[in-house]
Short mmCIF file of C-alpha atoms in Angstrom, two decimals:
data_model
loop_
_atom_site.label_atom_id
_atom_site.label_comp_id
_atom_site.label_asym_id
_atom_site.label_seq_id
_atom_site.Cartn_x
_atom_site.Cartn_y
_atom_site.Cartn_z
CA MET D 369 60.07 67.12 271.44
CA ARG D 370 61.56 63.65 270.93
CA LEU D 371 65.35 63.35 270.97
CA LEU D 372 67.55 60.42 269.98
CA HIS D 373 70.84 60.68 271.89
CA THR D 374 73.90 58.77 270.73
CA SER D 375 77.66 59.33 270.83
CA ASP D 376 81.12 57.82 270.47
CA TRP D 377 80.72 56.14 267.10
CA HIS D 378 84.50 55.96 266.67
CA LEU D 379 84.15 55.26 262.96
CA GLY D 380 87.26 53.54 261.65
CA ARG D 381 88.12 51.80 264.91
CA SER D 382 88.96 48.11 265.08
CA PHE D 383 88.60 45.63 267.93
CA HIS D 384 91.94 43.93 268.56
CA ARG D 385 92.71 44.15 264.82
CA GLU D 386 89.22 42.93 263.85
CA SER D 387 87.55 45.42 261.51
CA LEU D 388 84.33 46.89 262.87
CA LEU D 389 83.35 48.72 259.69
CA ALA D 390 80.48 46.33 258.87
CA ALA D 391 79.24 46.48 262.48
CA GLN D 392 79.38 50.29 262.43
CA ALA D 393 77.44 50.30 259.16
CA ALA D 394 74.81 48.02 260.74
CA PHE D 395 74.53 50.41 263.69
CA LEU D 396 73.96 53.38 261.38
CA ASP D 397 71.27 51.38 259.55
CA HIS D 398 69.67 50.79 262.94
CA LEU D 399 69.96 54.48 263.82
CA VAL D 400 68.18 55.58 260.65
CA SER D 401 65.48 52.94 261.14
CA THR D 402 64.94 54.09 264.73
CA VAL D 403 64.61 57.72 263.66
CA ARG D 404 61.92 56.71 261.21
CA ALA D 405 60.08 54.19 263.41
CA GLU D 406 60.06 56.29 266.59
CA ALA D 407 59.11 59.61 264.96
CA VAL D 408 62.26 61.26 266.27
CA ASP D 409 62.33 65.06 266.06
CA VAL D 410 66.11 65.57 266.37
CA VAL D 411 69.20 63.35 266.50
CA LEU D 412 72.00 64.23 268.95
CA VAL D 413 75.54 62.92 268.45
CA ALA D 414 77.74 63.90 271.41
CA GLY D 415 81.22 63.63 269.92
CA ASP D 416 83.91 61.16 268.86
CA ILE D 417 82.38 60.66 265.45
CA TYR D 418 85.70 59.28 264.25
CA ASP D 419 88.31 57.28 266.13
CA ARG D 420 91.22 59.50 265.13
CA ALA D 421 91.93 62.93 263.74
CA VAL D 422 92.69 61.65 260.23
CA PRO D 423 90.23 58.78 259.72
CA PRO D 424 90.52 56.19 256.94
CA LEU D 425 88.59 56.84 253.75
CA SER D 426 86.21 53.96 254.50
CA ALA D 427 85.15 55.67 257.74
CA VAL D 428 84.66 59.02 255.98
CA GLU D 429 82.49 57.36 253.33
CA LEU D 430 80.40 55.69 256.04
CA PHE D 431 79.91 59.03 257.78
CA ASP D 432 79.00 60.74 254.52
CA ASP D 433 76.40 58.08 253.74
CA ALA D 434 74.87 58.42 257.22
CA LEU D 435 74.58 62.21 256.83
CA HIS D 436 72.82 61.88 253.48
CA ARG D 437 70.34 59.36 254.89
CA LEU D 438 69.56 61.52 257.92
CA ALA D 439 69.15 64.59 255.74
CA ASP D 440 66.81 62.67 253.42
CA LEU D 441 64.56 61.91 256.42
CA GLY D 442 64.18 65.63 257.04
CA VAL D 443 65.08 65.17 260.71
CA PRO D 444 67.57 67.72 262.10
CA THR D 445 70.82 66.31 263.44
CA VAL D 446 73.14 68.12 265.87
CA MET D 447 76.72 66.84 266.22
CA ILE D 448 79.75 67.98 268.20
CA SER D 449 83.41 67.05 267.90
CA GLY D 450 84.98 64.88 270.61
CA ASN D 451 88.52 64.46 271.88
CA HIS D 452 89.25 61.82 269.21
CA ASP D 453 88.07 64.06 266.37
CA SER D 454 89.94 66.82 264.60
CA ALA D 455 87.50 69.65 265.20
CA ARG D 456 88.75 71.67 262.24
CA ARG D 457 88.55 68.76 259.80
CA LEU D 458 85.15 67.61 261.04
CA GLY D 459 83.80 71.14 260.78
CA VAL D 460 84.73 71.66 257.12
CA GLY D 461 81.53 72.39 255.21
CA ALA D 462 79.47 72.88 258.38
CA GLY D 463 77.72 75.92 256.92
CA LEU D 464 76.53 74.04 253.86
CA MET D 465 75.55 70.99 255.90
CA GLY D 466 73.49 73.18 258.20
CA ARG D 467 71.28 74.12 255.25
CA ALA D 468 70.46 70.41 254.90
CA GLY D 469 69.60 70.10 258.60
CA ILE D 470 72.96 68.61 259.69
CA HIS D 471 74.32 70.98 262.33
CA LEU D 472 78.01 70.43 263.15
CA ARG D 473 79.31 72.27 266.21
CA THR D 474 83.11 72.12 266.31
CA ASP D 475 84.15 75.72 267.12
CA PRO D 476 84.27 76.55 270.86
CA ALA D 477 83.55 80.21 270.08
CA GLY D 478 80.09 79.25 268.82
CA CYS D 479 78.98 77.25 271.86
CA ALA D 480 76.27 79.79 272.78
CA ILE D 481 74.77 79.93 269.27
CA PRO D 482 72.02 77.31 269.40
CA VAL D 483 70.13 75.36 266.82
CA VAL D 484 66.55 76.58 267.24
CA LEU D 485 63.74 74.10 266.58
CA PRO D 486 60.21 75.51 266.70
CA GLY D 487 57.35 73.41 267.98
CA ALA D 488 53.71 73.59 269.01
CA ALA D 489 54.78 73.97 272.65
CA GLY D 490 57.37 76.64 271.84
CA ASP D 491 60.99 76.64 270.76
CA THR D 492 63.62 74.09 271.73
CA VAL D 493 67.19 75.40 271.62
CA LEU D 494 70.14 73.01 271.28
CA TYR D 495 73.65 74.12 272.25
CA GLY D 496 76.62 72.11 270.99
CA LEU D 497 79.74 72.28 273.18
CA PRO D 498 82.55 70.54 271.31
CA TYR D 499 85.30 68.89 273.35
CA LEU D 500 87.14 71.72 275.10
CA GLU D 501 90.88 71.07 275.51
CA PRO D 502 91.65 73.38 278.45
CA ALA D 503 95.08 74.54 277.31
CA LEU D 504 93.72 75.54 273.89
CA VAL D 505 90.47 77.28 274.88
CA ARG D 506 91.35 78.94 278.18
CA ALA D 507 91.94 82.30 276.49
CA GLU D 508 88.75 82.04 274.43
CA PHE D 509 86.66 81.71 277.60
CA ASP D 510 88.87 83.89 279.81
CA ALA D 511 88.91 80.98 282.27
CA GLU D 512 90.72 81.30 285.58
CA ARG D 513 92.52 77.97 285.17
CA ALA D 514 93.44 75.60 282.35
CA ASP D 515 91.30 72.72 283.57
CA HIS D 516 88.06 71.09 282.47
CA THR D 517 85.86 72.55 285.20
CA ALA D 518 87.00 76.12 284.52
CA VAL D 519 86.58 76.07 280.72
CA LEU D 520 83.36 74.03 280.67
CA GLY D 521 81.92 76.23 283.41
CA ALA D 522 82.74 79.33 281.38
CA ALA D 523 81.13 77.80 278.29
CA MET D 524 77.99 76.95 280.25
CA ASP D 525 77.85 80.53 281.57
CA ARG D 526 77.61 81.69 277.96
CA VAL D 527 74.88 79.13 277.29
CA ARG D 528 72.84 80.27 280.28
CA ALA D 529 73.30 83.92 279.30
CA ASP D 530 71.88 83.23 275.84
CA LEU D 531 69.08 81.11 277.25
CA ALA D 532 68.07 83.98 279.55
CA THR D 533 67.27 86.08 276.46
CA ARG D 534 64.84 83.49 275.11
CA PRO D 535 61.06 83.54 275.66
CA ALA D 536 59.74 81.94 278.83
CA GLY D 537 59.03 78.26 278.34
CA THR D 538 61.85 77.71 275.83
CA ARG D 539 63.18 74.18 276.29
CA SER D 540 66.94 73.71 276.29
CA VAL D 541 69.35 70.91 275.39
CA VAL D 542 73.15 70.84 275.69
CA LEU D 543 75.52 68.42 273.97
CA ALA D 544 78.91 68.05 275.66
CA HIS D 545 81.90 65.75 275.51
CA ALA D 546 83.38 65.40 278.99
CA PHE D 547 84.03 63.15 281.97
CA VAL D 548 81.35 64.02 284.54
CA THR D 549 81.79 63.04 288.17
CA GLY D 550 79.88 59.86 288.94
CA GLY D 551 80.40 58.34 285.50
CA ALA D 552 81.95 54.88 285.20
CA PRO D 553 84.84 54.67 282.70
CA SER D 554 86.07 51.66 280.72
CA ASP D 555 89.45 50.79 279.18
CA SER D 556 88.65 52.22 275.76
CA GLU D 557 88.39 55.95 276.49
CA ARG D 558 91.43 58.16 275.95
CA ASP D 559 92.72 59.91 279.08
CA ILE D 560 91.69 63.59 279.06
CA THR D 561 93.21 64.59 282.41
CA ALA D 562 94.26 68.25 282.38
CA GLY D 563 95.60 70.24 285.28
CA GLY D 564 95.61 67.05 287.31
CA VAL D 565 91.83 66.55 287.03
CA GLU D 566 89.65 64.99 284.33
CA ALA D 567 86.15 65.00 285.89
CA VAL D 568 83.71 67.90 286.15
CA PRO D 569 80.68 68.08 288.49
CA ALA D 570 77.23 67.48 287.05
CA GLU D 571 76.10 70.75 288.63
CA ILE D 572 78.07 72.60 285.98
CA PHE D 573 75.14 71.95 283.61
CA ALA D 574 72.50 73.47 285.91
CA GLY D 575 69.71 75.43 284.23
CA VAL D 576 69.06 73.31 281.12
CA ASP D 577 66.44 70.65 280.53
CA TYR D 578 68.60 67.86 279.08
CA VAL D 579 72.34 67.25 278.74
CA ALA D 580 73.45 64.71 276.10
CA LEU D 581 76.92 63.56 277.09
CA GLY D 582 79.64 61.79 275.16
CA HIS D 583 83.08 60.39 276.06
CA LEU D 584 82.34 57.51 278.45
CA HIS D 585 81.45 54.31 276.61
CA GLY D 586 78.92 52.89 279.05
CA CYS D 587 75.28 54.02 278.86
CA GLN D 588 74.53 55.65 282.22
CA THR D 589 72.37 58.15 284.03
CA ILE D 590 74.24 60.77 286.06
CA THR D 591 71.01 62.58 286.95
CA GLU D 592 67.56 62.45 285.40
CA ARG D 593 68.60 65.29 283.08
CA VAL D 594 72.27 64.41 282.55
CA ARG D 595 73.02 61.16 280.69
CA TYR D 596 75.63 59.29 278.69
CA SER D 597 74.41 57.25 275.75
CA GLY D 598 77.69 55.32 275.61
CA SER D 599 79.27 53.90 272.48
CA PRO D 600 77.07 51.83 270.14
CA LEU D 601 79.65 49.02 270.03
CA ALA D 602 82.08 47.50 272.51
CA TYR D 603 85.60 48.79 271.95
CA SER D 604 87.38 46.91 274.75
CA PHE D 605 86.91 43.73 276.74
CA SER D 606 86.23 45.88 279.81
CA GLU D 607 82.82 46.55 278.20
CA GLU D 608 81.86 42.87 278.47
CA ARG D 609 78.84 43.66 280.65
CA HIS D 610 77.74 46.81 278.83
CA ARG D 611 74.31 46.93 277.25
CA LYS D 612 74.91 49.05 274.19
CA SER D 613 72.05 51.42 273.46
CA MET D 614 70.85 54.93 272.63
CA TRP D 615 68.59 57.18 274.68
CA LEU D 616 65.14 58.01 273.30
CA VAL D 617 64.24 61.13 275.26
CA ASP D 618 60.93 62.99 275.36
CA LEU D 619 60.76 66.60 276.58
CA ASP D 620 57.22 67.66 277.45
CA GLN D 621 56.01 71.25 277.10
CA ASP D 622 57.36 72.08 280.57
CA GLY D 623 60.77 70.53 279.91
CA ALA D 624 60.17 67.41 282.01
CA VAL D 625 62.27 64.43 280.86
CA SER D 626 61.24 60.85 280.19
CA ALA D 627 63.75 58.48 278.63
CA GLU D 628 64.04 54.89 277.49
CA ARG D 629 66.89 52.87 276.05
CA VAL D 630 66.93 51.60 272.48
CA ASP D 631 69.28 48.63 272.16
CA CYS D 632 71.94 48.61 269.45
CA PRO D 633 72.77 45.58 267.27
CA VAL D 634 75.46 43.28 268.68
CA PRO D 635 77.76 42.06 265.90
CA ARG D 636 79.36 39.42 268.11
CA PRO D 637 79.29 38.98 271.91
CA ILE D 638 82.49 39.48 273.87
CA ALA D 639 83.71 37.36 276.76
CA ARG D 640 86.52 37.17 279.28
CA ILE D 641 87.51 33.70 280.39
CA ARG D 642 90.08 32.71 282.98
CA GLY D 643 91.66 29.47 284.21
CA HIS D 644 94.07 26.67 283.38
CA LEU D 645 94.31 26.01 279.66
CA ASP D 646 93.08 22.40 279.94
CA ASP D 647 90.08 23.55 281.96
CA LEU D 648 89.17 26.25 279.46
CA LEU D 649 89.30 23.72 276.64
CA ALA D 650 87.08 21.21 278.46
CA ASP D 651 84.62 23.24 280.58
CA PRO D 652 81.10 22.72 279.13
CA ALA D 653 79.92 25.96 280.77
CA LEU D 654 82.07 27.90 278.31
CA GLU D 655 80.25 26.53 275.29
CA ARG D 656 78.22 29.76 275.08
CA HIS D 657 81.44 31.68 274.36
CA GLU D 658 82.66 29.54 271.49
CA ASP D 659 81.46 32.05 268.87
CA ALA D 660 82.31 35.18 270.88
CA TRP D 661 85.29 37.48 270.71
CA VAL D 662 87.33 36.11 273.60
CA GLU D 663 89.99 37.43 275.95
CA ALA D 664 91.61 34.49 277.75
CA THR D 665 93.72 34.76 280.89
CA LEU D 666 95.72 31.62 281.66
CA THR D 667 96.54 30.82 285.28
CA ASP D 668 98.82 27.83 284.62
CA ALA D 669 101.99 27.90 286.74
CA LEU D 670 104.03 27.31 283.57
CA ARG D 671 103.13 28.70 280.17
CA PRO D 672 101.69 25.94 277.98
CA PRO D 673 103.16 25.48 274.50
CA GLU D 674 101.28 27.36 271.73
CA PRO D 675 98.31 28.31 273.92
CA MET D 676 96.73 30.64 271.36
CA ALA D 677 96.56 27.87 268.75
CA ALA D 678 95.03 25.50 271.29
CA LEU D 679 92.39 28.05 272.35
CA ALA D 680 91.51 28.90 268.75
CA LYS D 681 90.45 25.31 268.10
CA ARG D 682 87.54 25.78 270.49
CA PHE D 683 87.10 29.57 270.58
CA LEU D 684 87.28 30.51 266.93
CA HIS D 685 87.47 34.22 267.60
CA VAL D 686 89.94 34.41 270.49
CA LEU D 687 91.67 37.78 270.15
CA SER D 688 93.60 38.42 273.33
CA LEU D 689 95.78 36.25 275.57
CA ALA D 690 97.16 37.15 279.00
CA PHE D 691 99.02 35.21 281.68
CA ASP D 692 98.43 35.44 285.42
CA PRO D 693 100.07 32.34 287.01
CA GLU D 694 98.64 31.21 290.30
CA ASN D 695 100.86 31.72 293.36
CA SER D 696 103.15 33.95 291.35
CA GLY D 697 103.69 36.47 294.13
CA ALA D 698 104.47 40.00 293.08
CA ASP D 699 106.40 39.24 289.90
CA PRO D 700 106.44 42.62 288.07
CA ALA D 701 106.55 40.87 284.70
CA VAL D 702 103.11 39.32 285.26
CA SER D 703 100.07 40.93 283.64
CA TYR D 704 101.67 44.32 283.07
CA ALA D 705 98.80 45.47 280.85
CA GLN D 706 96.29 44.54 283.54
CA ARG D 707 98.16 46.55 286.17
CA LEU D 708 98.04 49.63 283.92
CA ARG D 709 94.35 49.24 283.17
CA GLY D 710 92.29 52.15 284.44
CA ARG D 711 95.30 54.29 285.43
CA THR D 712 95.86 57.80 284.13
CA ASP D 713 99.00 58.95 282.35
CA GLN D 714 99.94 60.89 285.48
CA GLN D 715 99.62 57.81 287.70
CA ILE D 716 101.68 55.69 285.30
CA ALA D 717 104.43 58.32 285.18
CA GLU D 718 104.50 58.61 288.98
CA ASP D 719 104.68 54.81 289.31
CA PHE D 720 107.63 54.77 286.92
CA VAL D 721 109.50 57.34 289.01
CA ALA D 722 108.86 55.24 292.13
CA HIS D 723 110.04 52.09 290.34
CA VAL D 724 113.37 53.47 289.10
CA ARG D 725 114.20 55.64 292.12
CA GLY D 726 112.70 53.68 294.99
CA SER D 727 110.46 56.54 296.12
CA GLY D 728 107.61 58.39 294.47
CA PRO D 729 107.74 62.00 293.25
CA ASP D 730 107.26 64.86 295.69
CA GLY D 731 104.77 67.68 295.21
CA ARG D 732 107.04 69.77 293.00
CA GLU D 733 107.90 66.78 290.81
CA ARG D 734 104.22 65.85 290.46
CA THR D 735 103.56 69.36 289.21
CA VAL D 736 106.39 69.06 286.66
CA LEU D 737 105.01 65.74 285.41
CA ARG D 738 101.48 67.13 285.19
CA GLU D 739 102.61 70.23 283.28
CA ALA D 740 104.66 68.11 280.89
CA LEU D 741 101.73 65.78 280.18
CA ASP D 742 99.38 68.74 279.70
CA ALA D 743 101.86 70.34 277.27
CA VAL D 744 102.14 67.14 275.21
CA ARG D 745 98.35 66.77 275.09
CA ALA D 746 97.94 70.37 273.99
CA HIS D 747 100.65 69.94 271.34
CA HIS D 748 98.87 66.90 269.90
CA ALA D 749 95.58 68.77 269.88
CA ARG D 750 97.15 71.71 268.03
CA THR D 751 98.77 69.36 265.53
CA GLU D 752 95.49 67.54 264.87
CA THR D 753 93.55 70.75 264.36
#
């Protein structure tokens, strides 16, 4: 059974105000071509189809076109909703789409109802676990706690219970949208911390042959059987060194995994450059970045006049400008965005308390902050769905 694993399309997203619609269309062309050229048996899309709950019409049209093209190939496709998607909206028409071989899994209650694909070596069953917001699904799974490990563990218990009823030799695949311990995040993923924790252990997926993960935007291998495909395009400058790709996975008749990466088209390279303005404008080593999307950090002691205009004369697609003066000490006004990069909402809130009061929150206050942030996240999820 040959699987093509992708995720985190984020249709409708821009890159620092630059539209990515054409680049996303080119990726979907590449996806369809790969399915055809590599004799793929099933396509897996592990969440975050759209970038927001109510996507623009152009993104919906792009998605609709992709579904028709995949259905025309006669290759089954299994998709789950991610934390950026509105599960209810994405799941509209799922029953009809399933008849065309497009299997949308957006309802947590159906996580143990697999898509069954017969084959010469026996059946392969594919379970779609949509993004599980702990506060919203705790009751559904009768979980002990409202955190990611508890609800995802309960969902996987249901999957393993169903799998145990299947004939011996049945191969199994799980799609999930989560932050698994050992994964490397970037700046472009939305914080999903709940109950003070966002990561779940890879062992939670024990007992299945392959786990197709979504959420983190870098392609990575957690274990031989647990992998992130990453996003097909770069959505932040922190992904400068990412190699954007999909996983082409083969499951043999015993469920053994072999996988290779299929590179995605690169619409335009991205680059981070740093230094004095005059040096950046003159350094011949930076010539390779002149046609890239550029994030420039200036280290001049004093801000030069109109630096963005000066940079744009050489780097035609400079999109982001930051300042980090040399020998600036601990000036809190310097590079505020950089100091927030990679920090959770909880950490930012605790830092703010420390800044205004002179001391950080105690244990009780941390709990209050965490519960407030969890409540807001749950409210937004309810509103979107």
